[in-house]
GROMACS .gro file of C-alpha atoms in nm:
model
  204
    1MET     CA    1   9.103  14.507   8.094
    2SER     CA    2   8.835  14.414   7.890
    3ASN     CA    3   8.763  14.754   7.761
    4ALA     CA    4   9.142  14.772   7.670
    5TRP     CA    5   9.117  14.480   7.467
    6GLY     CA    6   8.781  14.549   7.295
    7LEU     CA    7   8.607  14.236   7.469
    8SER     CA    8   8.291  14.177   7.614
    9ASN     CA    9   8.179  13.863   7.823
   10PRO     CA   10   8.386  13.623   7.679
   11THR     CA   11   8.477  13.252   7.797
   12ARG     CA   12   8.827  13.210   7.932
   13GLU     CA   13   8.973  13.040   7.623
   14GLU     CA   14   8.777  13.283   7.425
   15LEU     CA   15   8.965  13.601   7.622
   16ARG     CA   16   9.273  13.461   7.578
   17GLU     CA   17   9.250  13.382   7.191
   18GLN     CA   18   9.097  13.711   7.141
   19LYS     CA   19   9.375  13.908   7.328
   20ARG     CA   20   9.613  13.740   7.117
   21GLU     CA   21   9.432  13.802   6.786
   22ALA     CA   22   9.430  14.207   6.939
   23VAL     CA   23   9.784  14.211   6.970
   24ILE     CA   24   9.864  14.053   6.616
   25GLN     CA   25   9.646  14.301   6.441
   26GLU     CA   26   9.792  14.603   6.621
   27ALA     CA   27  10.143  14.473   6.575
   28ALA     CA   28  10.098  14.448   6.221
   29ARG     CA   29   9.956  14.792   6.208
   30ALA     CA   30  10.272  14.928   6.361
   31PHE     CA   31  10.498  14.724   6.110
   32ARG     CA   32  10.320  14.880   5.828
   33GLN     CA   33  10.339  15.224   5.974
   34LYS     CA   34  10.686  15.210   6.137
   35GLY     CA   35  10.843  14.890   5.963
   36PHE     CA   36  10.919  14.578   6.158
   37ARG     CA   37  11.263  14.685   6.309
   38ALA     CA   38  11.148  15.017   6.439
   39THR     CA   39  10.841  14.872   6.605
   40SER     CA   40  10.904  14.773   6.976
   41MET     CA   41  10.686  14.585   7.207
   42GLU     CA   42  10.597  14.931   7.397
   43ASP     CA   43  10.494  15.059   7.073
   44ILE     CA   44  10.228  14.777   7.033
   45ALA     CA   45  10.138  14.792   7.397
   46ALA     CA   46  10.116  15.126   7.411
   47ALA     CA   47   9.867  15.109   7.113
   48LEU     CA   48   9.656  14.854   7.299
   49GLY     CA   49   9.658  15.055   7.587
   50VAL     CA   50   9.798  14.769   7.812
   51THR     CA   51  10.111  14.724   7.983
   52LYS     CA   52  10.430  14.577   7.781
   53GLY     CA   53  10.408  14.303   8.039
   54ALA     CA   54  10.043  14.203   7.945
   55LEU     CA   55  10.193  14.149   7.615
   56TYR     CA   56  10.423  13.869   7.712
   57ARG     CA   57  10.127  13.631   7.852
   58TYR     CA   58  10.062  13.620   7.465
   59VAL     CA   59  10.367  13.603   7.288
   60HIS     CA   60  10.703  13.587   7.370
   61ASP     CA   61  10.852  13.864   7.133
   62LYS     CA   62  10.759  14.045   6.840
   63HIS     CA   63  10.944  13.790   6.606
   64GLU     CA   64  10.664  13.556   6.709
   65ILE     CA   65  10.399  13.812   6.620
   66LEU     CA   66  10.577  13.875   6.282
   67PHE     CA   67  10.537  13.488   6.237
   68GLU     CA   68  10.151  13.474   6.317
   69CYS     CA   69  10.088  13.750   6.078
   70PHE     CA   70  10.249  13.515   5.820
   71LYS     CA   71  10.054  13.254   5.902
   72VAL     CA   72   9.730  13.450   5.890
   73ALA     CA   73   9.830  13.555   5.542
   74GLN     CA   74   9.907  13.163   5.421
   75HIS     CA   75   9.567  13.064   5.576
   76MET     CA   76   9.355  13.334   5.358
   77SER     CA   77   9.586  13.217   5.062
   78ASP     CA   78   9.532  12.852   5.109
   79ALA     CA   79   9.162  12.901   5.149
   80ALA     CA   80   9.143  13.105   4.835
   81LEU     CA   81   9.358  12.871   4.632
   82GLU     CA   82   9.126  12.584   4.753
   83THR     CA   83   8.768  12.741   4.663
   84ALA     CA   84   8.948  12.835   4.294
   85GLN     CA   85   9.064  12.475   4.238
   86ALA     CA   86   8.716  12.299   4.333
   87HIS     CA   87   8.567  12.609   4.118
   88ASP     CA   88   8.367  12.486   3.781
   89GLY     CA   89   8.541  12.676   3.526
   90LEU     CA   90   8.850  12.726   3.329
   91GLY     CA   91   9.170  12.818   3.425
   92LEU     CA   92   9.084  13.195   3.410
   93ALA     CA   93   8.780  13.166   3.591
   94LYS     CA   94   8.936  12.949   3.841
   95LEU     CA   95   9.204  13.244   3.868
   96GLN     CA   96   8.971  13.503   3.928
   97VAL     CA   97   8.801  13.310   4.200
   98PHE     CA   98   9.114  13.302   4.381
   99PHE     CA   99   9.248  13.651   4.361
  100ARG     CA  100   8.879  13.804   4.419
  101SER     CA  101   8.894  13.592   4.759
  102PHE     CA  102   9.240  13.626   4.865
  103ILE     CA  103   9.258  14.009   4.787
  104GLU     CA  104   8.959  14.098   4.970
  105SER     CA  105   9.013  13.902   5.284
  106PHE     CA  106   9.400  14.016   5.239
  107VAL     CA  107   9.260  14.362   5.246
  108ALA     CA  108   9.005  14.342   5.558
  109GLN     CA  109   9.197  14.104   5.775
  110GLY     CA  110   9.427  14.401   5.843
  111ILE     CA  111   9.747  14.179   5.825
  112ALA     CA  112   9.826  14.316   5.484
  113GLY     CA  113  10.197  14.475   5.468
  114THR     CA  114  10.389  14.204   5.656
  115ILE     CA  115  10.343  13.983   5.395
  116MET     CA  116  10.645  13.850   5.234
  117SER     CA  117  10.817  14.166   5.345
  118ASP     CA  118  11.054  14.145   5.637
  119LEU     CA  119  11.103  13.763   5.576
  120ASP     CA  120  11.430  13.783   5.668
  121GLU     CA  121  11.341  13.867   6.044
  122LEU     CA  122  11.176  13.559   6.115
  123LYS     CA  123  11.355  13.275   6.304
  124PRO     CA  124  11.500  13.023   6.058
  125GLU     CA  125  11.237  12.751   6.129
  126HIS     CA  126  10.970  12.972   6.127
  127ARG     CA  127  11.106  13.126   5.792
  128LEU     CA  128  11.126  12.790   5.629
  129GLU     CA  129  10.773  12.727   5.700
  130VAL     CA  130  10.657  13.042   5.545
  131ILE     CA  131  10.858  12.983   5.239
  132ARG     CA  132  10.737  12.629   5.203
  133GLY     CA  133  10.344  12.778   5.224
  134ARG     CA  134  10.451  13.067   4.975
  135ASP     CA  135  10.582  12.815   4.714
  136ARG     CA  136  10.277  12.558   4.781
  137ILE     CA  137  10.074  12.890   4.666
  138GLU     CA  138  10.304  12.988   4.360
  139HIS     CA  139  10.294  12.646   4.240
  140GLY     CA  140   9.911  12.611   4.280
  141LEU     CA  141   9.878  12.933   4.098
  142ARG     CA  142  10.121  12.862   3.816
  143LYS     CA  143   9.905  12.530   3.761
  144LEU     CA  144   9.573  12.722   3.731
  145ILE     CA  145   9.774  12.971   3.455
  146SER     CA  146   9.895  12.659   3.298
  147ASP     CA  147   9.539  12.524   3.275
  148GLY     CA  148   9.408  12.822   3.150
  149ILE     CA  149   9.652  12.832   2.861
  150ASP     CA  150   9.582  12.472   2.800
  151ASP     CA  151   9.223  12.536   2.784
  152GLY     CA  152   9.257  12.854   2.606
  153SER     CA  153   9.072  13.097   2.840
  154ILE     CA  154   9.478  13.246   2.905
  155ARG     CA  155   9.688  13.382   2.642
  156PRO     CA  156  10.026  13.191   2.624
  157CYS     CA  157  10.260  13.350   2.865
  158ARG     CA  158  10.544  13.257   3.107
  159PRO     CA  159  10.327  13.118   3.429
  160LYS     CA  160  10.590  13.172   3.689
  161LEU     CA  161  10.649  13.511   3.551
  162ALA     CA  162  10.280  13.588   3.553
  163VAL     CA  163  10.268  13.469   3.925
  164PHE     CA  164  10.539  13.697   4.044
  165GLY     CA  165  10.376  14.003   3.855
  166LEU     CA  166  10.024  13.942   3.993
  167MET     CA  167  10.144  13.868   4.334
  168GLY     CA  168  10.386  14.146   4.365
  169ALA     CA  169  10.077  14.373   4.266
  170VAL     CA  170   9.883  14.228   4.522
  171ASN     CA  171  10.136  14.278   4.815
  172TRP     CA  172  10.176  14.631   4.701
  173ILE     CA  173   9.817  14.702   4.773
  174PRO     CA  174   9.883  14.786   5.149
  175THR     CA  175  10.128  15.075   5.020
  176TRP     CA  176   9.800  15.284   4.924
  177TYR     CA  177   9.502  15.105   5.089
  178SER     CA  178   9.356  15.290   5.372
  179PRO     CA  179   9.058  15.162   5.590
  180GLU     CA  180   8.919  15.521   5.567
  181GLY     CA  181   8.968  15.565   5.178
  182GLU     CA  182   8.722  15.569   4.937
  183PHE     CA  183   8.744  15.169   4.825
  184LYS     CA  184   8.612  14.924   5.053
  185PRO     CA  185   8.800  14.547   5.063
  186ALA     CA  186   8.546  14.384   4.816
  187GLU     CA  187   8.518  14.691   4.560
  188ILE     CA  188   8.919  14.680   4.541
  189ALA     CA  189   8.930  14.281   4.525
  190ALA     CA  190   8.689  14.303   4.206
  191MET     CA  191   8.883  14.583   4.054
  192MET     CA  192   9.216  14.428   4.135
  193THR     CA  193   9.096  14.102   3.985
  194ASP     CA  194   8.911  14.261   3.682
  195LEU     CA  195   9.256  14.426   3.576
  196PHE     CA  196   9.426  14.087   3.629
  197VAL     CA  197   9.185  13.883   3.433
  198ASN     CA  198   9.159  14.144   3.144
  199GLY     CA  199   9.544  14.130   3.125
  200LEU     CA  200   9.537  13.757   3.092
  201SER     CA  201   9.237  13.677   2.877
  202ALA     CA  202   9.308  13.524   2.547
  203PRO     CA  203   9.163  13.732   2.243
  204GLU     CA  204   8.845  13.620   2.154
   0.00000   0.00000   0.00000
């Protein structure tokens, strides 16, 4: 079993958590490739090389797995926003910090692709939690852009539409990103952030 889950000498608690994380990672990969509805628990178990029954020791169903994927992404975006807000710089610099941090972790984590897609597949209580988290990030980014407009580092624009456009571009990355491709997560984060910054920066 330890070989199937890719583990080596963990404690009992660590063993369970690592197995649960392995389930989420593999499910996220399957969701990207086949779509949420077309992916079964049998598919996830087969990819991990374990029995279907083994999965139910860690998750109740694939809806719970999808929710966990959203939670991972939410944690990453919360952390990136907190870092950006604490940055000692103008609005544009803060926005740059957010996107470099979030994009790199978003791509490297392997959860990308389930984020803000398949939202309607979540259970009602889970969907509400995800929407609250999404709105929190949206409002935080709108504030960064508004501050940047006020301090002159960002050209005048509609912050709400700017956030929709930028985050839409980020969420599109999984459709073309491949771990075996030419670019690493840090390179993608740097290049995408540069495009965002040059598109928002005020003329000198």
